[in-house]
XYZ file of C-alpha atoms in Angstrom:
17
model
C 0.000 0.000 0.000
C 2.876 2.307 0.773
C 4.207 1.763 -2.747
C 2.530 3.521 -5.701
C 0.323 1.527 -8.131
C 2.809 0.059 -10.621
C 2.093 -2.221 -13.563
C 2.837 -5.779 -12.512
C 1.398 -9.088 -11.269
C 1.716 -8.139 -7.599
C 0.631 -4.522 -8.219
C -2.540 -5.698 -9.930
C -3.613 -7.448 -6.747
C -2.925 -4.338 -4.654
C -4.718 -2.121 -7.149
C -7.835 -4.282 -6.919
C -7.881 -3.974 -3.134
């Protein structure tokens, strides 16, 4: 969450949250 929304497999999951 602390990291900005970046394009990636892991980021996609965080973005959906």
